[in-house]
Protein backbone atom coordinates (compact mmCIF):
# COMPACT_ATOMS: atom_id res chain seq x y z
CA UNK A 1 0.00 0.00 0.00
CA UNK A 2 1.14 3.65 -0.38
CA UNK A 3 2.70 5.41 2.63
CA UNK A 4 0.26 5.57 5.54
CA UNK A 5 -0.67 9.20 6.15
CA UNK A 6 -3.48 8.80 8.69
CA UNK A 7 -4.52 6.27 11.34
CA UNK A 8 -8.28 6.36 11.83
CA UNK A 9 -9.34 4.96 15.20
CA UNK A 10 -12.80 3.81 16.12
CA UNK A 11 -13.51 4.96 19.67
CA UNK A 12 -15.78 2.57 21.57
CA UNK A 13 -13.98 -0.60 22.71
CA UNK A 14 -11.05 0.31 20.46
CA UNK A 15 -9.60 3.29 22.32
CA UNK A 16 -11.83 3.19 25.41
CA UNK A 17 -13.85 0.52 27.21
CA UNK A 18 -17.15 2.31 26.78
CA UNK A 19 -19.51 -0.18 25.14
CA UNK A 20 -20.77 -1.87 28.32
CA UNK A 21 -21.39 1.52 29.94
CA UNK A 22 -23.17 2.95 26.92
CA UNK A 23 -25.27 -0.10 26.10
CA UNK A 24 -26.77 -0.17 29.59
CA UNK A 25 -28.12 3.33 28.97
CA UNK A 26 -29.30 2.32 25.49
CA UNK A 27 -31.02 -0.81 26.78
CA UNK A 28 -33.06 1.13 29.34
CA UNK A 29 -34.35 3.46 26.63
CA UNK A 30 -34.86 0.67 24.08
CA UNK A 31 -37.15 -1.12 26.51
CA UNK A 32 -39.12 2.07 27.14
CA UNK A 33 -39.53 2.58 23.38
CA UNK A 34 -40.66 -0.99 22.73
CA UNK A 35 -43.21 -0.74 25.54
CA UNK A 36 -44.47 2.64 24.29
CA UNK A 37 -45.05 1.18 20.82
CA UNK A 38 -46.81 -1.92 22.13
CA UNK A 39 -44.06 -4.32 21.12
CA UNK A 40 -43.79 -5.67 24.67
CA UNK A 41 -45.92 -5.31 27.73
CA UNK A 42 -45.07 -2.27 29.83
CA UNK A 43 -42.54 -3.14 32.50
CA UNK A 44 -41.06 -6.08 30.58
CA UNK A 45 -37.31 -6.05 29.97
CA UNK A 46 -36.43 -7.70 26.64
CA UNK A 47 -32.97 -6.13 26.54
CA UNK A 48 -30.14 -5.62 28.96
CA UNK A 49 -26.87 -3.94 28.07
CA UNK A 50 -25.14 -7.15 27.08
CA UNK A 51 -27.92 -8.47 24.83
CA UNK A 52 -28.33 -5.12 23.09
CA UNK A 53 -24.57 -4.91 22.59
CA UNK A 54 -24.46 -8.39 21.09
CA UNK A 55 -27.15 -7.48 18.57
CA UNK A 56 -26.15 -3.93 17.66
CA UNK A 57 -22.41 -3.59 18.43
CA UNK A 58 -20.71 -0.90 16.40
CA UNK A 59 -23.88 1.16 15.84
CA UNK A 60 -24.62 4.54 17.32
CA UNK A 61 -27.94 4.89 19.15
CA UNK A 62 -29.63 6.39 16.09
CA UNK A 63 -28.58 3.31 14.13
CA UNK A 64 -29.83 1.07 16.94
CA UNK A 65 -33.23 2.78 16.81
CA UNK A 66 -33.46 2.21 13.06
CA UNK A 67 -32.55 -1.45 13.54
CA UNK A 68 -35.10 -1.87 16.36
CA UNK A 69 -37.86 -0.42 14.18
CA UNK A 70 -36.94 -2.70 11.28
CA UNK A 71 -36.73 -5.77 13.50
CA UNK A 72 -39.95 -5.23 15.44
CA UNK A 73 -42.04 -3.66 12.68
CA UNK A 74 -42.94 -0.23 14.06
CA UNK A 75 -42.15 3.33 13.00
CA UNK A 76 -41.09 6.39 14.98
CA UNK A 77 -41.48 9.96 13.70
CA UNK A 78 -38.26 11.93 13.38
CA UNK A 79 -39.04 14.13 16.37
CA UNK A 80 -39.48 11.11 18.62
CA UNK A 81 -36.23 9.57 17.39
CA UNK A 82 -34.38 12.81 18.15
CA UNK A 83 -35.93 13.05 21.62
CA UNK A 84 -34.68 9.58 22.55
CA UNK A 85 -31.27 10.21 20.96
CA UNK A 86 -30.90 13.30 23.15
CA UNK A 87 -31.94 11.39 26.27
CA UNK A 88 -29.51 8.56 25.56
CA UNK A 89 -26.63 10.93 24.96
CA UNK A 90 -27.03 12.77 28.25
CA UNK A 91 -27.44 9.58 30.24
CA UNK A 92 -24.43 7.91 28.61
CA UNK A 93 -22.13 10.92 28.95
CA UNK A 94 -22.80 11.05 32.68
CA UNK A 95 -21.90 7.38 33.05
CA UNK A 96 -18.77 7.66 30.87
CA UNK A 97 -17.49 10.68 32.78
CA UNK A 98 -17.81 8.65 35.95
CA UNK A 99 -16.24 5.32 34.99
CA UNK A 100 -14.79 5.07 31.45
CA UNK A 101 -11.34 3.42 31.19
CA UNK A 102 -8.86 3.09 28.29
CA UNK A 103 -8.36 -0.16 26.41
CA UNK A 104 -5.38 -2.05 27.78
CA UNK A 105 -2.10 -0.97 26.22
CA UNK A 106 -3.45 1.76 23.96
CA UNK A 107 -1.98 4.64 25.97
CA UNK A 108 1.61 3.63 25.29
CA UNK A 109 0.89 3.24 21.57
CA UNK A 110 -0.71 6.69 21.32
CA UNK A 111 2.19 8.27 23.19
CA UNK A 112 4.76 6.71 20.86
CA UNK A 113 2.75 7.72 17.79
CA UNK A 114 2.55 11.29 19.07
CA UNK A 115 6.31 11.35 19.64
CA UNK A 116 6.92 10.10 16.09
CA UNK A 117 4.61 12.72 14.66
CA UNK A 118 3.42 10.42 11.88
CA UNK A 119 1.10 9.05 10.68
CA UNK A 120 -1.59 11.54 11.64
CA UNK A 121 -4.14 10.44 14.25
CA UNK A 122 -7.92 10.85 14.05
CA UNK A 123 -11.02 9.32 15.62
CA UNK A 124 -13.86 8.14 13.34
CA UNK A 125 -16.87 6.96 15.35
CA UNK A 126 -20.57 6.22 14.93
CA UNK A 127 -21.23 7.65 18.40
CA UNK A 128 -22.35 11.22 19.06
CA UNK A 129 -19.56 13.77 19.37
CA UNK A 130 -20.38 14.54 23.00
CA UNK A 131 -20.05 10.90 23.96
CA UNK A 132 -16.75 10.49 22.08
CA UNK A 133 -15.29 13.64 23.59
CA UNK A 134 -16.37 12.62 27.10
CA UNK A 135 -14.65 9.24 26.69
CA UNK A 136 -11.44 10.82 25.38
CA UNK A 137 -11.38 13.39 28.18
CA UNK A 138 -11.97 10.84 30.94
CA UNK A 139 -9.11 8.64 29.70
CA UNK A 140 -6.73 11.52 28.92
CA UNK A 141 -6.66 10.65 25.22
CA UNK A 142 -8.06 14.00 24.11
CA UNK A 143 -4.52 15.41 23.90
CA UNK A 144 -3.82 13.08 20.96
CA UNK A 145 -6.96 14.06 19.04
CA UNK A 146 -7.35 17.87 18.92
CA UNK A 147 -10.25 19.77 17.43
CA UNK A 148 -10.81 18.85 13.79
CA UNK A 149 -9.50 15.32 14.25
CA UNK A 150 -12.58 13.73 15.81
CA UNK A 151 -15.39 12.73 13.45
CA UNK A 152 -18.83 11.45 14.41
CA UNK A 153 -21.33 9.82 12.05
CA UNK A 154 -24.08 10.99 14.41
CA UNK A 155 -22.88 14.60 14.77
CA UNK A 156 -20.48 15.50 11.92
CA UNK A 157 -22.74 14.47 9.04
CA UNK A 158 -25.88 16.10 7.68
CA UNK A 159 -28.02 14.05 7.68
CA UNK A 160 -26.63 11.91 10.53
CA UNK A 161 -25.53 8.39 9.67
CA UNK A 162 -24.14 5.28 11.34
CA UNK A 163 -21.64 2.61 10.42
CA UNK A 164 -21.70 0.36 8.32
CA UNK A 165 -22.48 3.35 6.09
CA UNK A 166 -19.00 4.48 4.94
CA UNK A 167 -20.05 8.16 4.84
CA UNK A 168 -18.23 9.15 8.04
CA UNK A 169 -14.96 7.61 6.82
CA UNK A 170 -15.22 9.34 3.45
CA UNK A 171 -16.05 12.61 5.22
CA UNK A 172 -13.02 12.25 7.51
CA UNK A 173 -10.70 11.55 4.59
CA UNK A 174 -12.00 14.60 2.74
CA UNK A 175 -11.51 16.87 5.77
CA UNK A 176 -8.04 15.46 6.47
CA UNK A 177 -7.01 15.85 2.83
CA UNK A 178 -6.09 12.21 2.23
CA UNK A 179 -7.27 9.38 0.01
CA UNK A 180 -8.88 6.33 1.68
CA UNK A 181 -6.04 4.11 0.46
CA UNK A 182 -3.53 6.30 2.30
CA UNK A 183 -5.17 5.52 5.66
CA UNK A 184 -5.47 2.56 8.01
CA UNK A 185 -8.55 2.11 10.20
CA UNK A 186 -8.65 0.27 13.52
CA UNK A 187 -12.08 -1.26 14.20
CA UNK A 188 -13.51 -3.75 16.67
CA UNK A 189 -16.92 -4.49 15.13
CA UNK A 190 -18.45 -5.87 11.97
CA UNK A 191 -20.35 -2.66 11.26
CA UNK A 192 -17.25 -0.52 11.74
CA UNK A 193 -14.96 -2.73 9.69
CA UNK A 194 -17.62 -2.94 6.97
CA UNK A 195 -17.81 0.86 6.85
CA UNK A 196 -14.04 1.12 6.46
CA UNK A 197 -14.03 -1.61 3.80
CA UNK A 198 -16.78 0.13 1.81
CA UNK A 199 -14.76 3.35 2.01
CA UNK A 200 -11.71 1.55 0.61
CA UNK A 201 -9.63 1.82 3.78
CA UNK A 202 -7.36 -1.09 4.87
CA UNK A 203 -8.39 -2.11 8.37
CA UNK A 204 -6.89 -3.68 11.48
CA UNK A 205 -9.48 -5.72 13.36
CA UNK A 206 -9.02 -5.29 17.13
CA UNK A 207 -10.57 -8.06 19.24
CA UNK A 208 -9.01 -7.53 22.68
CA UNK A 209 -12.18 -6.66 24.67
CA UNK A 210 -14.11 -9.68 23.36
CA UNK A 211 -12.05 -12.04 25.55
CA UNK A 212 -13.34 -10.42 28.75
CA UNK A 213 -16.81 -9.99 27.31
CA UNK A 214 -17.49 -13.54 26.13
CA UNK A 215 -14.33 -15.63 26.50
CA UNK A 216 -12.19 -17.25 23.82
CA UNK A 217 -15.23 -18.53 21.91
CA UNK A 218 -16.63 -15.01 21.48
CA UNK A 219 -13.24 -13.65 20.49
CA UNK A 220 -12.71 -16.41 17.91
CA UNK A 221 -16.19 -15.75 16.51
CA UNK A 222 -15.36 -12.08 15.97
CA UNK A 223 -12.00 -12.92 14.41
CA UNK A 224 -13.83 -15.09 11.88
CA UNK A 225 -16.38 -12.35 11.12
CA UNK A 226 -13.73 -9.68 10.68
CA UNK A 227 -11.62 -11.88 8.42
CA UNK A 228 -14.32 -13.50 6.30
CA UNK A 229 -17.03 -10.83 6.17
CA UNK A 230 -14.94 -7.67 6.38
CA UNK A 231 -11.62 -8.75 4.79
CA UNK A 232 -9.53 -6.96 7.42
CA UNK A 233 -5.83 -6.68 6.66
CA UNK A 234 -4.79 -7.95 10.10
CA UNK A 235 -6.15 -9.08 13.47
CA UNK A 236 -4.85 -7.47 16.67
CA UNK A 237 -5.51 -9.21 19.98
CA UNK A 238 -3.70 -6.65 22.14
CA UNK A 239 -2.33 -3.17 21.53
CA UNK A 240 1.19 -4.50 22.20
CA UNK A 241 0.97 -6.09 18.72
CA UNK A 242 0.30 -2.78 16.99
CA UNK A 243 3.84 -1.91 15.89
CA UNK A 244 4.51 -5.29 14.27
CA UNK A 245 1.21 -5.08 12.41
CA UNK A 246 1.91 -1.52 11.26
CA UNK A 247 5.30 -2.57 9.92
CA UNK A 248 3.67 -5.38 7.96
CA UNK A 249 1.16 -2.97 6.43
CA UNK A 250 3.83 -0.39 5.62
CA UNK A 251 5.90 -3.07 3.92
Short mmCIF file of the C-alpha atoms (twelve columns), coordinates in Angstrom:
data_MODEL
# 
_entry.id   MODEL 
# 
loop_
_atom_site.group_PDB 
_atom_site.id 
_atom_site.type_symbol 
_atom_site.label_atom_id 
_atom_site.label_alt_id 
_atom_site.label_comp_id 
_atom_site.label_asym_id 
_atom_site.label_seq_id 
_atom_site.Cartn_x 
_atom_site.Cartn_y 
_atom_site.Cartn_z 
_atom_site.pdbx_PDB_model_num 
ATOM 1   C CA . UNK A 1   0.000   0.000   0.000  1 
ATOM 2   C CA . UNK A 2   1.136   3.648   -0.384 1 
ATOM 3   C CA . UNK A 3   2.700   5.411   2.629  1 
ATOM 4   C CA . UNK A 4   0.261   5.567   5.544  1 
ATOM 5   C CA . UNK A 5   -0.674  9.199   6.154  1 
ATOM 6   C CA . UNK A 6   -3.479  8.796   8.693  1 
ATOM 7   C CA . UNK A 7   -4.518  6.275   11.340 1 
ATOM 8   C CA . UNK A 8   -8.284  6.361   11.829 1 
ATOM 9   C CA . UNK A 9   -9.340  4.958   15.204 1 
ATOM 10  C CA . UNK A 10  -12.804 3.807   16.124 1 
ATOM 11  C CA . UNK A 11  -13.508 4.962   19.675 1 
ATOM 12  C CA . UNK A 12  -15.777 2.569   21.575 1 
ATOM 13  C CA . UNK A 13  -13.984 -0.604  22.708 1 
ATOM 14  C CA . UNK A 14  -11.049 0.314   20.462 1 
ATOM 15  C CA . UNK A 15  -9.598  3.291   22.321 1 
ATOM 16  C CA . UNK A 16  -11.833 3.188   25.406 1 
ATOM 17  C CA . UNK A 17  -13.852 0.520   27.209 1 
ATOM 18  C CA . UNK A 18  -17.148 2.311   26.780 1 
ATOM 19  C CA . UNK A 19  -19.508 -0.185  25.143 1 
ATOM 20  C CA . UNK A 20  -20.767 -1.868  28.320 1 
ATOM 21  C CA . UNK A 21  -21.385 1.518   29.940 1 
ATOM 22  C CA . UNK A 22  -23.169 2.952   26.924 1 
ATOM 23  C CA . UNK A 23  -25.265 -0.098  26.099 1 
ATOM 24  C CA . UNK A 24  -26.770 -0.171  29.593 1 
ATOM 25  C CA . UNK A 25  -28.116 3.333   28.974 1 
ATOM 26  C CA . UNK A 26  -29.296 2.322   25.494 1 
ATOM 27  C CA . UNK A 27  -31.019 -0.808  26.785 1 
ATOM 28  C CA . UNK A 28  -33.056 1.132   29.337 1 
ATOM 29  C CA . UNK A 29  -34.349 3.458   26.627 1 
ATOM 30  C CA . UNK A 30  -34.861 0.665   24.080 1 
ATOM 31  C CA . UNK A 31  -37.154 -1.121  26.508 1 
ATOM 32  C CA . UNK A 32  -39.118 2.071   27.139 1 
ATOM 33  C CA . UNK A 33  -39.526 2.581   23.379 1 
ATOM 34  C CA . UNK A 34  -40.659 -0.991  22.731 1 
ATOM 35  C CA . UNK A 35  -43.213 -0.735  25.536 1 
ATOM 36  C CA . UNK A 36  -44.472 2.640   24.286 1 
ATOM 37  C CA . UNK A 37  -45.048 1.180   20.824 1 
ATOM 38  C CA . UNK A 38  -46.813 -1.917  22.129 1 
ATOM 39  C CA . UNK A 39  -44.056 -4.316  21.120 1 
ATOM 40  C CA . UNK A 40  -43.786 -5.670  24.671 1 
ATOM 41  C CA . UNK A 41  -45.916 -5.305  27.732 1 
ATOM 42  C CA . UNK A 42  -45.072 -2.266  29.834 1 
ATOM 43  C CA . UNK A 43  -42.538 -3.142  32.496 1 
ATOM 44  C CA . UNK A 44  -41.061 -6.078  30.579 1 
ATOM 45  C CA . UNK A 45  -37.314 -6.055  29.965 1 
ATOM 46  C CA . UNK A 46  -36.428 -7.698  26.642 1 
ATOM 47  C CA . UNK A 47  -32.967 -6.128  26.539 1 
ATOM 48  C CA . UNK A 48  -30.140 -5.620  28.955 1 
ATOM 49  C CA . UNK A 49  -26.870 -3.937  28.069 1 
ATOM 50  C CA . UNK A 50  -25.139 -7.147  27.076 1 
ATOM 51  C CA . UNK A 51  -27.915 -8.474  24.827 1 
ATOM 52  C CA . UNK A 52  -28.325 -5.118  23.092 1 
ATOM 53  C CA . UNK A 53  -24.566 -4.911  22.593 1 
ATOM 54  C CA . UNK A 54  -24.456 -8.394  21.091 1 
ATOM 55  C CA . UNK A 55  -27.149 -7.484  18.574 1 
ATOM 56  C CA . UNK A 56  -26.152 -3.928  17.664 1 
ATOM 57  C CA . UNK A 57  -22.410 -3.592  18.429 1 
ATOM 58  C CA . UNK A 58  -20.706 -0.897  16.402 1 
ATOM 59  C CA . UNK A 59  -23.879 1.155   15.845 1 
ATOM 60  C CA . UNK A 60  -24.623 4.543   17.324 1 
ATOM 61  C CA . UNK A 61  -27.939 4.895   19.155 1 
ATOM 62  C CA . UNK A 62  -29.626 6.393   16.090 1 
ATOM 63  C CA . UNK A 63  -28.581 3.311   14.133 1 
ATOM 64  C CA . UNK A 64  -29.832 1.074   16.935 1 
ATOM 65  C CA . UNK A 65  -33.234 2.779   16.806 1 
ATOM 66  C CA . UNK A 66  -33.457 2.213   13.058 1 
ATOM 67  C CA . UNK A 67  -32.554 -1.447  13.536 1 
ATOM 68  C CA . UNK A 68  -35.099 -1.868  16.356 1 
ATOM 69  C CA . UNK A 69  -37.862 -0.424  14.179 1 
ATOM 70  C CA . UNK A 70  -36.940 -2.701  11.284 1 
ATOM 71  C CA . UNK A 71  -36.733 -5.773  13.496 1 
ATOM 72  C CA . UNK A 72  -39.951 -5.226  15.440 1 
ATOM 73  C CA . UNK A 73  -42.041 -3.659  12.684 1 
ATOM 74  C CA . UNK A 74  -42.936 -0.232  14.056 1 
ATOM 75  C CA . UNK A 75  -42.146 3.327   13.001 1 
ATOM 76  C CA . UNK A 76  -41.092 6.388   14.980 1 
ATOM 77  C CA . UNK A 77  -41.480 9.955   13.701 1 
ATOM 78  C CA . UNK A 78  -38.263 11.935  13.380 1 
ATOM 79  C CA . UNK A 79  -39.036 14.135  16.372 1 
ATOM 80  C CA . UNK A 80  -39.482 11.106  18.624 1 
ATOM 81  C CA . UNK A 81  -36.229 9.570   17.388 1 
ATOM 82  C CA . UNK A 82  -34.384 12.810  18.148 1 
ATOM 83  C CA . UNK A 83  -35.935 13.046  21.617 1 
ATOM 84  C CA . UNK A 84  -34.683 9.583   22.550 1 
ATOM 85  C CA . UNK A 85  -31.269 10.214  20.965 1 
ATOM 86  C CA . UNK A 86  -30.905 13.303  23.147 1 
ATOM 87  C CA . UNK A 87  -31.945 11.388  26.270 1 
ATOM 88  C CA . UNK A 88  -29.514 8.563   25.560 1 
ATOM 89  C CA . UNK A 89  -26.628 10.933  24.957 1 
ATOM 90  C CA . UNK A 90  -27.035 12.773  28.248 1 
ATOM 91  C CA . UNK A 91  -27.442 9.582   30.236 1 
ATOM 92  C CA . UNK A 92  -24.435 7.915   28.607 1 
ATOM 93  C CA . UNK A 93  -22.128 10.920  28.949 1 
ATOM 94  C CA . UNK A 94  -22.795 11.054  32.683 1 
ATOM 95  C CA . UNK A 95  -21.899 7.379   33.050 1 
ATOM 96  C CA . UNK A 96  -18.773 7.658   30.867 1 
ATOM 97  C CA . UNK A 97  -17.493 10.677  32.777 1 
ATOM 98  C CA . UNK A 98  -17.806 8.648   35.953 1 
ATOM 99  C CA . UNK A 99  -16.244 5.317   34.993 1 
ATOM 100 C CA . UNK A 100 -14.793 5.074   31.452 1 
ATOM 101 C CA . UNK A 101 -11.345 3.415   31.187 1 
ATOM 102 C CA . UNK A 102 -8.857  3.092   28.288 1 
ATOM 103 C CA . UNK A 103 -8.364  -0.165  26.412 1 
ATOM 104 C CA . UNK A 104 -5.383  -2.048  27.785 1 
ATOM 105 C CA . UNK A 105 -2.097  -0.970  26.221 1 
ATOM 106 C CA . UNK A 106 -3.451  1.762   23.959 1 
ATOM 107 C CA . UNK A 107 -1.983  4.641   25.970 1 
ATOM 108 C CA . UNK A 108 1.613   3.627   25.288 1 
ATOM 109 C CA . UNK A 109 0.894   3.243   21.574 1 
ATOM 110 C CA . UNK A 110 -0.708  6.686   21.321 1 
ATOM 111 C CA . UNK A 111 2.187   8.272   23.193 1 
ATOM 112 C CA . UNK A 112 4.756   6.709   20.856 1 
ATOM 113 C CA . UNK A 113 2.750   7.716   17.791 1 
ATOM 114 C CA . UNK A 114 2.551   11.294  19.074 1 
ATOM 115 C CA . UNK A 115 6.310   11.353  19.643 1 
ATOM 116 C CA . UNK A 116 6.924   10.099  16.090 1 
ATOM 117 C CA . UNK A 117 4.606   12.716  14.659 1 
ATOM 118 C CA . UNK A 118 3.418   10.416  11.877 1 
ATOM 119 C CA . UNK A 119 1.097   9.054   10.677 1 
ATOM 120 C CA . UNK A 120 -1.589  11.535  11.635 1 
ATOM 121 C CA . UNK A 121 -4.140  10.435  14.247 1 
ATOM 122 C CA . UNK A 122 -7.920  10.847  14.046 1 
ATOM 123 C CA . UNK A 123 -11.025 9.324   15.616 1 
ATOM 124 C CA . UNK A 124 -13.860 8.142   13.341 1 
ATOM 125 C CA . UNK A 125 -16.873 6.962   15.348 1 
ATOM 126 C CA . UNK A 126 -20.570 6.220   14.934 1 
ATOM 127 C CA . UNK A 127 -21.227 7.647   18.398 1 
ATOM 128 C CA . UNK A 128 -22.350 11.219  19.058 1 
ATOM 129 C CA . UNK A 129 -19.560 13.769  19.370 1 
ATOM 130 C CA . UNK A 130 -20.378 14.543  23.002 1 
ATOM 131 C CA . UNK A 131 -20.046 10.901  23.961 1 
ATOM 132 C CA . UNK A 132 -16.752 10.491  22.079 1 
ATOM 133 C CA . UNK A 133 -15.286 13.640  23.589 1 
ATOM 134 C CA . UNK A 134 -16.372 12.617  27.104 1 
ATOM 135 C CA . UNK A 135 -14.648 9.235   26.689 1 
ATOM 136 C CA . UNK A 136 -11.444 10.815  25.383 1 
ATOM 137 C CA . UNK A 137 -11.382 13.389  28.185 1 
ATOM 138 C CA . UNK A 138 -11.973 10.845  30.940 1 
ATOM 139 C CA . UNK A 139 -9.108  8.641   29.696 1 
ATOM 140 C CA . UNK A 140 -6.733  11.518  28.918 1 
ATOM 141 C CA . UNK A 141 -6.664  10.654  25.224 1 
ATOM 142 C CA . UNK A 142 -8.059  14.003  24.111 1 
ATOM 143 C CA . UNK A 143 -4.521  15.405  23.902 1 
ATOM 144 C CA . UNK A 144 -3.821  13.081  20.962 1 
ATOM 145 C CA . UNK A 145 -6.955  14.063  19.045 1 
ATOM 146 C CA . UNK A 146 -7.350  17.869  18.922 1 
ATOM 147 C CA . UNK A 147 -10.254 19.769  17.426 1 
ATOM 148 C CA . UNK A 148 -10.806 18.848  13.793 1 
ATOM 149 C CA . UNK A 149 -9.500  15.316  14.254 1 
ATOM 150 C CA . UNK A 150 -12.578 13.730  15.810 1 
ATOM 151 C CA . UNK A 151 -15.392 12.728  13.451 1 
ATOM 152 C CA . UNK A 152 -18.834 11.450  14.406 1 
ATOM 153 C CA . UNK A 153 -21.329 9.820   12.051 1 
ATOM 154 C CA . UNK A 154 -24.078 10.992  14.409 1 
ATOM 155 C CA . UNK A 155 -22.876 14.598  14.766 1 
ATOM 156 C CA . UNK A 156 -20.477 15.503  11.920 1 
ATOM 157 C CA . UNK A 157 -22.735 14.474  9.035  1 
ATOM 158 C CA . UNK A 158 -25.877 16.095  7.685  1 
ATOM 159 C CA . UNK A 159 -28.015 14.052  7.677  1 
ATOM 160 C CA . UNK A 160 -26.632 11.908  10.527 1 
ATOM 161 C CA . UNK A 161 -25.528 8.394   9.675  1 
ATOM 162 C CA . UNK A 162 -24.141 5.279   11.342 1 
ATOM 163 C CA . UNK A 163 -21.640 2.613   10.415 1 
ATOM 164 C CA . UNK A 164 -21.702 0.358   8.317  1 
ATOM 165 C CA . UNK A 165 -22.484 3.350   6.088  1 
ATOM 166 C CA . UNK A 166 -19.003 4.478   4.937  1 
ATOM 167 C CA . UNK A 167 -20.045 8.158   4.844  1 
ATOM 168 C CA . UNK A 168 -18.233 9.155   8.039  1 
ATOM 169 C CA . UNK A 169 -14.962 7.608   6.818  1 
ATOM 170 C CA . UNK A 170 -15.225 9.341   3.454  1 
ATOM 171 C CA . UNK A 171 -16.047 12.608  5.220  1 
ATOM 172 C CA . UNK A 172 -13.023 12.251  7.512  1 
ATOM 173 C CA . UNK A 173 -10.700 11.551  4.585  1 
ATOM 174 C CA . UNK A 174 -12.000 14.605  2.743  1 
ATOM 175 C CA . UNK A 175 -11.509 16.870  5.766  1 
ATOM 176 C CA . UNK A 176 -8.037  15.458  6.470  1 
ATOM 177 C CA . UNK A 177 -7.012  15.845  2.834  1 
ATOM 178 C CA . UNK A 178 -6.095  12.209  2.235  1 
ATOM 179 C CA . UNK A 179 -7.272  9.376   0.008  1 
ATOM 180 C CA . UNK A 180 -8.875  6.330   1.684  1 
ATOM 181 C CA . UNK A 181 -6.038  4.106   0.458  1 
ATOM 182 C CA . UNK A 182 -3.533  6.302   2.299  1 
ATOM 183 C CA . UNK A 183 -5.170  5.521   5.663  1 
ATOM 184 C CA . UNK A 184 -5.469  2.563   8.012  1 
ATOM 185 C CA . UNK A 185 -8.555  2.108   10.195 1 
ATOM 186 C CA . UNK A 186 -8.654  0.268   13.525 1 
ATOM 187 C CA . UNK A 187 -12.076 -1.259  14.199 1 
ATOM 188 C CA . UNK A 188 -13.509 -3.752  16.668 1 
ATOM 189 C CA . UNK A 189 -16.919 -4.493  15.129 1 
ATOM 190 C CA . UNK A 190 -18.452 -5.871  11.967 1 
ATOM 191 C CA . UNK A 191 -20.347 -2.662  11.264 1 
ATOM 192 C CA . UNK A 192 -17.254 -0.516  11.743 1 
ATOM 193 C CA . UNK A 193 -14.962 -2.731  9.692  1 
ATOM 194 C CA . UNK A 194 -17.616 -2.938  6.969  1 
ATOM 195 C CA . UNK A 195 -17.815 0.863   6.848  1 
ATOM 196 C CA . UNK A 196 -14.043 1.115   6.456  1 
ATOM 197 C CA . UNK A 197 -14.029 -1.607  3.801  1 
ATOM 198 C CA . UNK A 198 -16.776 0.133   1.808  1 
ATOM 199 C CA . UNK A 199 -14.763 3.354   2.012  1 
ATOM 200 C CA . UNK A 200 -11.709 1.555   0.606  1 
ATOM 201 C CA . UNK A 201 -9.628  1.820   3.783  1 
ATOM 202 C CA . UNK A 202 -7.358  -1.086  4.874  1 
ATOM 203 C CA . UNK A 203 -8.389  -2.111  8.371  1 
ATOM 204 C CA . UNK A 204 -6.888  -3.678  11.478 1 
ATOM 205 C CA . UNK A 205 -9.480  -5.718  13.365 1 
ATOM 206 C CA . UNK A 206 -9.018  -5.292  17.125 1 
ATOM 207 C CA . UNK A 207 -10.570 -8.058  19.240 1 
ATOM 208 C CA . UNK A 208 -9.014  -7.527  22.676 1 
ATOM 209 C CA . UNK A 209 -12.180 -6.658  24.668 1 
ATOM 210 C CA . UNK A 210 -14.112 -9.682  23.364 1 
ATOM 211 C CA . UNK A 211 -12.052 -12.038 25.548 1 
ATOM 212 C CA . UNK A 212 -13.337 -10.417 28.748 1 
ATOM 213 C CA . UNK A 213 -16.812 -9.992  27.305 1 
ATOM 214 C CA . UNK A 214 -17.487 -13.543 26.132 1 
ATOM 215 C CA . UNK A 215 -14.335 -15.628 26.495 1 
ATOM 216 C CA . UNK A 216 -12.194 -17.246 23.817 1 
ATOM 217 C CA . UNK A 217 -15.228 -18.528 21.906 1 
ATOM 218 C CA . UNK A 218 -16.629 -15.005 21.476 1 
ATOM 219 C CA . UNK A 219 -13.243 -13.647 20.486 1 
ATOM 220 C CA . UNK A 220 -12.712 -16.407 17.906 1 
ATOM 221 C CA . UNK A 221 -16.188 -15.753 16.507 1 
ATOM 222 C CA . UNK A 222 -15.365 -12.075 15.975 1 
ATOM 223 C CA . UNK A 223 -11.999 -12.922 14.407 1 
ATOM 224 C CA . UNK A 224 -13.831 -15.091 11.876 1 
ATOM 225 C CA . UNK A 225 -16.377 -12.347 11.124 1 
ATOM 226 C CA . UNK A 226 -13.730 -9.675  10.680 1 
ATOM 227 C CA . UNK A 227 -11.621 -11.883 8.418  1 
ATOM 228 C CA . UNK A 228 -14.317 -13.500 6.301  1 
ATOM 229 C CA . UNK A 229 -17.033 -10.834 6.165  1 
ATOM 230 C CA . UNK A 230 -14.935 -7.672  6.384  1 
ATOM 231 C CA . UNK A 231 -11.624 -8.754  4.794  1 
ATOM 232 C CA . UNK A 232 -9.532  -6.960  7.421  1 
ATOM 233 C CA . UNK A 233 -5.825  -6.683  6.659  1 
ATOM 234 C CA . UNK A 234 -4.795  -7.952  10.105 1 
ATOM 235 C CA . UNK A 235 -6.150  -9.081  13.470 1 
ATOM 236 C CA . UNK A 236 -4.847  -7.474  16.667 1 
ATOM 237 C CA . UNK A 237 -5.514  -9.214  19.978 1 
ATOM 238 C CA . UNK A 238 -3.696  -6.645  22.144 1 
ATOM 239 C CA . UNK A 239 -2.329  -3.168  21.530 1 
ATOM 240 C CA . UNK A 240 1.191   -4.502  22.204 1 
ATOM 241 C CA . UNK A 241 0.966   -6.086  18.720 1 
ATOM 242 C CA . UNK A 242 0.301   -2.782  16.986 1 
ATOM 243 C CA . UNK A 243 3.836   -1.912  15.891 1 
ATOM 244 C CA . UNK A 244 4.508   -5.291  14.272 1 
ATOM 245 C CA . UNK A 245 1.206   -5.077  12.410 1 
ATOM 246 C CA . UNK A 246 1.906   -1.523  11.257 1 
ATOM 247 C CA . UNK A 247 5.299   -2.566  9.924  1 
ATOM 248 C CA . UNK A 248 3.673   -5.377  7.955  1 
ATOM 249 C CA . UNK A 249 1.159   -2.968  6.426  1 
ATOM 250 C CA . UNK A 250 3.832   -0.391  5.625  1 
ATOM 251 C CA . UNK A 251 5.900   -3.072  3.922  1 
# 
